[in-house]
PDB file of C-alpha atoms in Angstrom:
ATOM      1  CA  MET A   4       0.916 -20.473 -31.889  1.00 44.00           C
ATOM      2  CA  ASN A   5       2.546 -17.666 -29.986  1.00 44.00           C
ATOM      3  CA  PRO A   6       6.273 -18.067 -29.539  1.00 43.00           C
ATOM      4  CA  PRO A   7       7.254 -18.511 -25.911  1.00 45.00           C
ATOM      5  CA  ASP A   8       8.153 -15.259 -24.257  1.00 46.00           C
ATOM      6  CA  ASP A   9      11.334 -15.997 -22.335  1.00 43.00           C
ATOM      7  CA  THR A  10      11.865 -12.360 -21.460  1.00 40.00           C
ATOM      8  CA  PRO A  11      11.528 -12.050 -17.703  1.00 41.00           C
ATOM      9  CA  SER A  12       8.931  -9.569 -16.513  1.00 45.00           C
ATOM     10  CA  PRO A  13      10.402  -6.594 -14.701  1.00 42.00           C
ATOM     11  CA  HIS A  14      10.123  -6.634 -10.943  1.00 42.00           C
ATOM     12  CA  PRO A  15       6.869  -4.855  -9.993  1.00 45.00           C
ATOM     13  CA  SER A  16       8.788  -2.198  -8.060  1.00 43.00           C
ATOM     14  CA  ALA A  17      10.405  -1.224 -11.384  1.00 39.00           C
ATOM     15  CA  LEU A  18       7.045  -0.674 -13.068  1.00 48.00           C
ATOM     16  CA  PRO A  19       5.913   2.949 -12.979  1.00 53.00           C
ATOM     17  CA  ASP A  20       2.244   2.059 -12.379  1.00 63.00           C
ATOM     18  CA  PHE A  21       2.927   0.179  -9.173  1.00 68.00           C
ATOM     19  CA  GLY A  22       4.331   1.336  -5.897  1.00 75.00           C
ATOM     20  CA  ILE A  23       3.537   0.975  -2.249  1.00 84.00           C
ATOM     21  CA  ARG A  24       0.967   3.476  -0.967  1.00 84.00           C
ATOM     22  CA  PRO A  25       1.056   4.800   2.595  1.00 90.00           C
ATOM     23  CA  GLY A  26      -0.465   2.189   4.924  1.00 89.00           C
ATOM     24  CA  GLU A  27       0.329  -0.790   2.700  1.00 89.00           C
ATOM     25  CA  VAL A  28       2.363  -3.753   3.941  1.00 91.00           C
ATOM     26  CA  ALA A  29       4.708  -5.869   1.829  1.00 92.00           C
ATOM     27  CA  VAL A  30       6.373  -9.151   2.797  1.00 91.00           C
ATOM     28  CA  GLU A  31       9.367 -11.147   1.591  1.00 91.00           C
ATOM     29  CA  LEU A  32       8.258 -13.897  -0.781  1.00 85.00           C
ATOM     30  CA  PRO A  33       9.560 -17.492  -0.644  1.00 87.00           C
ATOM     31  CA  ALA A  34      12.683 -18.064  -2.735  1.00 88.00           C
ATOM     32  CA  ALA A  35      11.150 -20.834  -4.864  1.00 88.00           C
ATOM     33  CA  PRO A  36       7.598 -21.444  -6.140  1.00 84.00           C
ATOM     34  CA  ASP A  37       5.564 -24.449  -5.025  1.00 86.00           C
ATOM     35  CA  ALA A  38       4.055 -25.252  -8.421  1.00 89.00           C
ATOM     36  CA  GLY A  39       4.389 -24.640 -12.123  1.00 90.00           C
ATOM     37  CA  LEU A  40       1.802 -23.400 -14.603  1.00 91.00           C
ATOM     38  CA  HIS A  41       1.331 -23.626 -18.344  1.00 94.00           C
ATOM     39  CA  PHE A  42      -0.048 -20.555 -20.066  1.00 97.00           C
ATOM     40  CA  ILE A  43      -2.588 -21.696 -22.663  1.00 97.00           C
ATOM     41  CA  GLY A  44      -2.789 -18.435 -24.600  1.00 98.00           C
ATOM     42  CA  ARG A  45      -2.907 -14.659 -24.341  1.00 98.00           C
ATOM     43  CA  LEU A  46      -5.636 -12.088 -23.810  1.00 98.00           C
ATOM     44  CA  ARG A  47      -5.751  -9.259 -26.316  1.00 98.00           C
ATOM     45  CA  THR A  48      -7.375  -6.143 -24.884  1.00 97.00           C
ATOM     46  CA  PRO A  49      -7.400  -2.443 -25.770  1.00 96.00           C
ATOM     47  CA  TRP A  50      -5.470  -1.519 -22.613  1.00 95.00           C
ATOM     48  CA  THR A  51      -1.689  -1.121 -22.505  1.00 94.00           C
ATOM     49  CA  ARG A  52      -1.469   0.972 -19.326  1.00 91.00           C
ATOM     50  CA  ARG A  53      -2.795   0.124 -15.880  1.00 85.00           C
ATOM     51  CA  ALA A  54      -4.448   3.545 -15.612  1.00 86.00           C
ATOM     52  CA  ASP A  55      -6.589   2.765 -18.677  1.00 88.00           C
ATOM     53  CA  CYS A  56      -7.770  -0.672 -17.491  1.00 86.00           C
ATOM     54  CA  PRO A  57     -11.273  -0.999 -16.090  1.00 86.00           C
ATOM     55  CA  ARG A  58     -11.242  -1.438 -12.292  1.00 77.00           C
ATOM     56  CA  ASN A  59     -13.304  -4.588 -12.691  1.00 75.00           C
ATOM     57  CA  SER A  60     -14.624  -6.711 -15.505  1.00 74.00           C
ATOM     58  CA  ARG A  61     -18.189  -5.368 -15.258  1.00 80.00           C
ATOM     59  CA  GLU A  62     -16.979  -1.866 -16.190  1.00 79.00           C
ATOM     60  CA  SER A  63     -16.264  -2.759 -19.815  1.00 84.00           C
ATOM     61  CA  ASP A  64     -18.072  -4.208 -22.788  1.00 90.00           C
ATOM     62  CA  ALA A  65     -15.006  -3.787 -25.017  1.00 94.00           C
ATOM     63  CA  PRO A  66     -14.577  -6.771 -27.332  1.00 97.00           C
ATOM     64  CA  CYS A  67     -11.392  -8.640 -26.419  1.00 97.00           C
ATOM     65  CA  THR A  68      -9.725 -11.613 -28.058  1.00 98.00           C
ATOM     66  CA  VAL A  69      -8.788 -14.795 -26.229  1.00 98.00           C
ATOM     67  CA  GLU A  70      -5.938 -16.301 -28.270  1.00 98.00           C
ATOM     68  CA  ILE A  71      -5.479 -20.027 -27.659  1.00 98.00           C
ATOM     69  CA  ASP A  72      -2.089 -21.606 -28.312  1.00 97.00           C
ATOM     70  CA  ALA A  73      -2.221 -24.397 -30.918  1.00 97.00           C
ATOM     71  CA  PRO A  74      -1.786 -27.398 -28.569  1.00 97.00           C
ATOM     72  CA  PHE A  75      -4.795 -26.283 -26.496  1.00 97.00           C
ATOM     73  CA  ARG A  76      -7.219 -25.443 -29.312  1.00 97.00           C
ATOM     74  CA  PRO A  77      -8.934 -28.870 -29.248  1.00 97.00           C
ATOM     75  CA  ALA A  78     -10.042 -27.985 -25.687  1.00 97.00           C
ATOM     76  CA  LEU A  79     -12.469 -25.448 -27.185  1.00 97.00           C
ATOM     77  CA  GLU A  80     -14.592 -28.351 -28.484  1.00 97.00           C
ATOM     78  CA  GLY A  81     -18.072 -28.266 -26.977  1.00 97.00           C
ATOM     79  CA  LEU A  82     -18.254 -24.509 -26.324  1.00 97.00           C
ATOM     80  CA  ALA A  83     -20.639 -23.773 -29.213  1.00 97.00           C
ATOM     81  CA  GLY A  84     -23.788 -22.165 -27.816  1.00 97.00           C
ATOM     82  CA  THR A  85     -22.102 -21.193 -24.542  1.00 97.00           C
ATOM     83  CA  THR A  86     -22.936 -17.621 -23.528  1.00 97.00           C
ATOM     84  CA  HIS A  87     -20.600 -17.059 -20.568  1.00 97.00           C
ATOM     85  CA  LEU A  88     -17.242 -18.397 -19.401  1.00 97.00           C
ATOM     86  CA  TRP A  89     -14.857 -17.980 -16.504  1.00 97.00           C
ATOM     87  CA  LEU A  90     -11.403 -16.889 -17.658  1.00 97.00           C
ATOM     88  CA  LEU A  91      -8.505 -17.311 -15.250  1.00 97.00           C
ATOM     89  CA  TYR A  92      -5.415 -15.319 -16.071  1.00 97.00           C
ATOM     90  CA  TRP A  93      -2.018 -14.378 -14.684  1.00 97.00           C
ATOM     91  CA  MET A  94      -1.607 -10.678 -13.875  1.00 94.00           C
ATOM     92  CA  ASP A  95       2.079 -10.780 -14.771  1.00 94.00           C
ATOM     93  CA  HIS A  96       2.777  -7.103 -14.045  1.00 92.00           C
ATOM     94  CA  ALA A  97       1.199  -6.989 -10.577  1.00 91.00           C
ATOM     95  CA  PRO A  98       3.266  -6.908  -7.382  1.00 92.00           C
ATOM     96  CA  ARG A  99       3.188 -10.191  -5.484  1.00 93.00           C
ATOM     97  CA  ASN A 100       4.361  -9.155  -2.037  1.00 94.00           C
ATOM     98  CA  LEU A 101       1.543  -6.922  -0.743  1.00 93.00           C
ATOM     99  CA  VAL A 102      -0.480  -8.366   2.134  1.00 95.00           C
ATOM    100  CA  VAL A 103      -2.225  -5.113   3.116  1.00 96.00           C
ATOM    101  CA  GLN A 104      -3.349  -2.715   0.397  1.00 93.00           C
ATOM    102  CA  VAL A 105      -4.913   0.731   0.374  1.00 92.00           C
ATOM    103  CA  PRO A 106      -7.340   0.936  -2.556  1.00 84.00           C
ATOM    104  CA  ARG A 107      -7.528   4.425  -4.060  1.00 77.00           C
ATOM    105  CA  SER A 108     -11.307   4.490  -3.857  1.00 75.00           C
ATOM    106  CA  TYR A 109     -11.413   3.647  -0.123  1.00 77.00           C
ATOM    107  CA  GLY A 110      -8.287   5.269   1.291  1.00 78.00           C
ATOM    108  CA  PHE A 111      -7.619   2.791   4.095  1.00 84.00           C
ATOM    109  CA  GLY A 112      -5.968  -0.600   4.339  1.00 89.00           C
ATOM    110  CA  ARG A 113      -7.507  -4.018   3.807  1.00 90.00           C
ATOM    111  CA  GLY A 114      -5.921  -7.433   3.720  1.00 94.00           C
ATOM    112  CA  THR A 115      -5.150  -8.616   0.204  1.00 95.00           C
ATOM    113  CA  PHE A 116      -7.489 -11.596   0.570  1.00 95.00           C
ATOM    114  CA  ALA A 117     -10.372  -9.185   1.272  1.00 92.00           C
ATOM    115  CA  LEU A 118      -9.792  -7.454  -2.076  1.00 90.00           C
ATOM    116  CA  ARG A 119     -10.051  -8.309  -5.764  1.00 87.00           C
ATOM    117  CA  SER A 120      -6.854  -6.387  -6.550  1.00 88.00           C
ATOM    118  CA  PRO A 121      -4.423  -8.009  -9.011  1.00 89.00           C
ATOM    119  CA  ALA A 122      -1.625  -7.443  -6.462  1.00 91.00           C
ATOM    120  CA  ARG A 123      -1.478 -10.746  -4.549  1.00 93.00           C
ATOM    121  CA  PRO A 124       0.987 -13.549  -3.753  1.00 94.00           C
ATOM    122  CA  ASN A 125      -0.270 -15.501  -6.779  1.00 94.00           C
ATOM    123  CA  PRO A 126      -1.669 -12.889  -9.178  1.00 95.00           C
ATOM    124  CA  ILE A 127      -4.443 -15.079 -10.535  1.00 96.00           C
ATOM    125  CA  ALA A 128      -7.402 -13.078 -11.761  1.00 94.00           C
ATOM    126  CA  MET A 129     -10.755 -14.279 -12.987  1.00 94.00           C
ATOM    127  CA  SER A 130     -13.574 -12.757 -14.935  1.00 94.00           C
ATOM    128  CA  ALA A 131     -16.965 -14.017 -15.934  1.00 95.00           C
ATOM    129  CA  VAL A 132     -17.074 -13.029 -19.596  1.00 96.00           C
ATOM    130  CA  ARG A 133     -19.800 -12.941 -22.225  1.00 97.00           C
ATOM    131  CA  VAL A 134     -18.927 -14.898 -25.369  1.00 98.00           C
ATOM    132  CA  LEU A 135     -19.347 -12.800 -28.513  1.00 98.00           C
ATOM    133  CA  ALA A 136     -17.749 -15.193 -31.026  1.00 98.00           C
ATOM    134  CA  LEU A 137     -16.138 -18.620 -31.066  1.00 98.00           C
ATOM    135  CA  ARG A 138     -13.513 -19.587 -33.646  1.00 97.00           C
ATOM    136  CA  PRO A 139     -11.302 -22.696 -33.860  1.00 97.00           C
ATOM    137  CA  ASP A 140      -8.263 -20.802 -32.493  1.00 98.00           C
ATOM    138  CA  SER A 141      -9.761 -17.987 -30.412  1.00 98.00           C
ATOM    139  CA  LEU A 142     -12.762 -16.402 -28.746  1.00 98.00           C
ATOM    140  CA  THR A 143     -14.080 -12.871 -28.733  1.00 98.00           C
ATOM    141  CA  VAL A 144     -15.457 -11.924 -25.337  1.00 98.00           C
ATOM    142  CA  ALA A 145     -16.657  -8.911 -23.354  1.00 97.00           C
ATOM    143  CA  GLY A 146     -15.946  -8.381 -19.676  1.00 94.00           C
ATOM    144  CA  LEU A 147     -12.161  -8.337 -19.229  1.00 95.00           C
ATOM    145  CA  ASP A 148     -10.137  -6.003 -17.030  1.00 92.00           C
ATOM    146  CA  CYS A 149      -6.500  -6.768 -17.854  1.00 93.00           C
ATOM    147  CA  LEU A 150      -3.607  -5.449 -19.889  1.00 95.00           C
ATOM    148  CA  ASP A 151      -3.057  -6.508 -23.486  1.00 97.00           C
ATOM    149  CA  GLY A 152      -0.950  -9.668 -23.679  1.00 97.00           C
ATOM    150  CA  THR A 153      -1.947 -11.017 -20.256  1.00 97.00           C
ATOM    151  CA  PRO A 154      -1.226 -14.772 -20.060  1.00 98.00           C
ATOM    152  CA  LEU A 155      -4.279 -17.044 -19.981  1.00 98.00           C
ATOM    153  CA  LEU A 156      -4.336 -19.867 -17.408  1.00 98.00           C
ATOM    154  CA  ASP A 157      -7.681 -21.590 -17.923  1.00 98.00           C
ATOM    155  CA  ILE A 158     -11.201 -21.417 -19.310  1.00 98.00           C
ATOM    156  CA  LYS A 159     -14.198 -22.858 -17.492  1.00 97.00           C
ATOM    157  CA  PRO A 160     -17.895 -22.768 -18.310  1.00 97.00           C
ATOM    158  CA  TYR A 161     -20.017 -20.403 -16.248  1.00 96.00           C
ATOM    159  CA  PHE A 162     -23.039 -22.197 -14.798  1.00 95.00           C
ATOM    160  CA  ALA A 163     -25.652 -19.726 -13.561  1.00 93.00           C
ATOM    161  CA  SER A 164     -27.198 -22.525 -11.480  1.00 92.00           C
ATOM    162  CA  THR A 165     -24.048 -23.003  -9.381  1.00 92.00           C
ATOM    163  CA  ASP A 166     -21.839 -19.934  -9.935  1.00 91.00           C
ATOM    164  CA  CYS A 167     -24.315 -17.226  -8.934  1.00 90.00           C
ATOM    165  CA  PHE A 168     -24.921 -16.368  -5.272  1.00 87.00           C
ATOM    166  CA  PRO A 169     -27.141 -13.246  -5.274  1.00 86.00           C
ATOM    167  CA  ASP A 170     -27.113 -13.035  -1.474  1.00 87.00           C
ATOM    168  CA  ALA A 171     -23.279 -13.090  -1.164  1.00 85.00           C
ATOM    169  CA  ILE A 172     -21.859 -10.320   1.044  1.00 84.00           C
ATOM    170  CA  VAL A 173     -18.385  -8.841   1.525  1.00 80.00           C
ATOM    171  CA  GLY A 174     -18.744  -7.414   5.027  1.00 81.00           C
ATOM    172  CA  TRP A 175     -16.347  -4.481   4.852  1.00 73.00           C
ATOM    173  CA  HIS A 176     -17.694  -3.424   1.443  1.00 68.00           C
ATOM    174  CA  ARG A 177     -21.323  -3.465   2.602  1.00 69.00           C
ATOM    175  CA  GLU A 178     -20.476  -1.361   5.654  1.00 67.00           C
ATOM    176  CA  HIS A 179     -18.302   1.178   3.821  1.00 60.00           C
ATOM    177  CA  LYS A 180     -19.891   4.311   2.408  1.00 55.00           C
ATOM    178  CA  ARG A 181     -17.814   6.075  -0.223  1.00 51.00           C
ATOM    179  CA  PRO A 182     -17.617   9.878  -0.152  1.00 50.00           C
ATOM    180  CA  ASP A 183     -19.914  10.037  -3.200  1.00 50.00           C
ATOM    181  CA  GLY A 184     -22.596   8.134  -1.252  1.00 50.00           C
ATOM    182  CA  ALA A 185     -22.426   4.979  -3.357  1.00 49.00           C
TER     183      ALA A 185
END
C-alpha cells in the first residue's frame, strides 16, 4: 500500500509548465469543495514533465502500471479476460480555474467544457486503456496520457456495445482546419 501523501500540491500558478496564455480566462474558485474523493491507487507512467506527456491517450502505447492500494485490491476480482477499461484519474498538477483556454494546436479560445484539457474545475481525466497484464495488486495497461504518480479515482469496464459512438461529433473540432491540413 502506498503511504498517504499529505504533502499539498503546489498551486498550479507555481508550476513552470502551466500559465495563462493570451486569450484565456480564469475565475475565482469556491472556498470549499462540495465533495470528497478517495484515491484508490497511483498511475505509474514514463512521463515526469508535462511537455513529455502524450496530448491524448491514443498517442501512446507505452506500458504503464496501475498500482492499486491494498484495501481496494479485491475490487479487481472479475477482470480476468477483460481487454479494455476506463480509468478515471485526478490530474493533480493541472490548474482548476480556467474557463476559457487557448490550445497550442488551435491558437484561439474555447470553453473548458468543449475541450479535453486536464485544466478544469475538477481535473478528472479518463482514458480507455488496453489491458496488457492483470496481477492481484496492479494492472499493466497501454493508453495513458498523464504524469507519473497521478492519483487513480476509479476503474470501470469498457463495453464496446455501449461506450462506442462512431458517429459522435464535436462541432468546433469538425469545422476547424489546422494549418497542416489535418
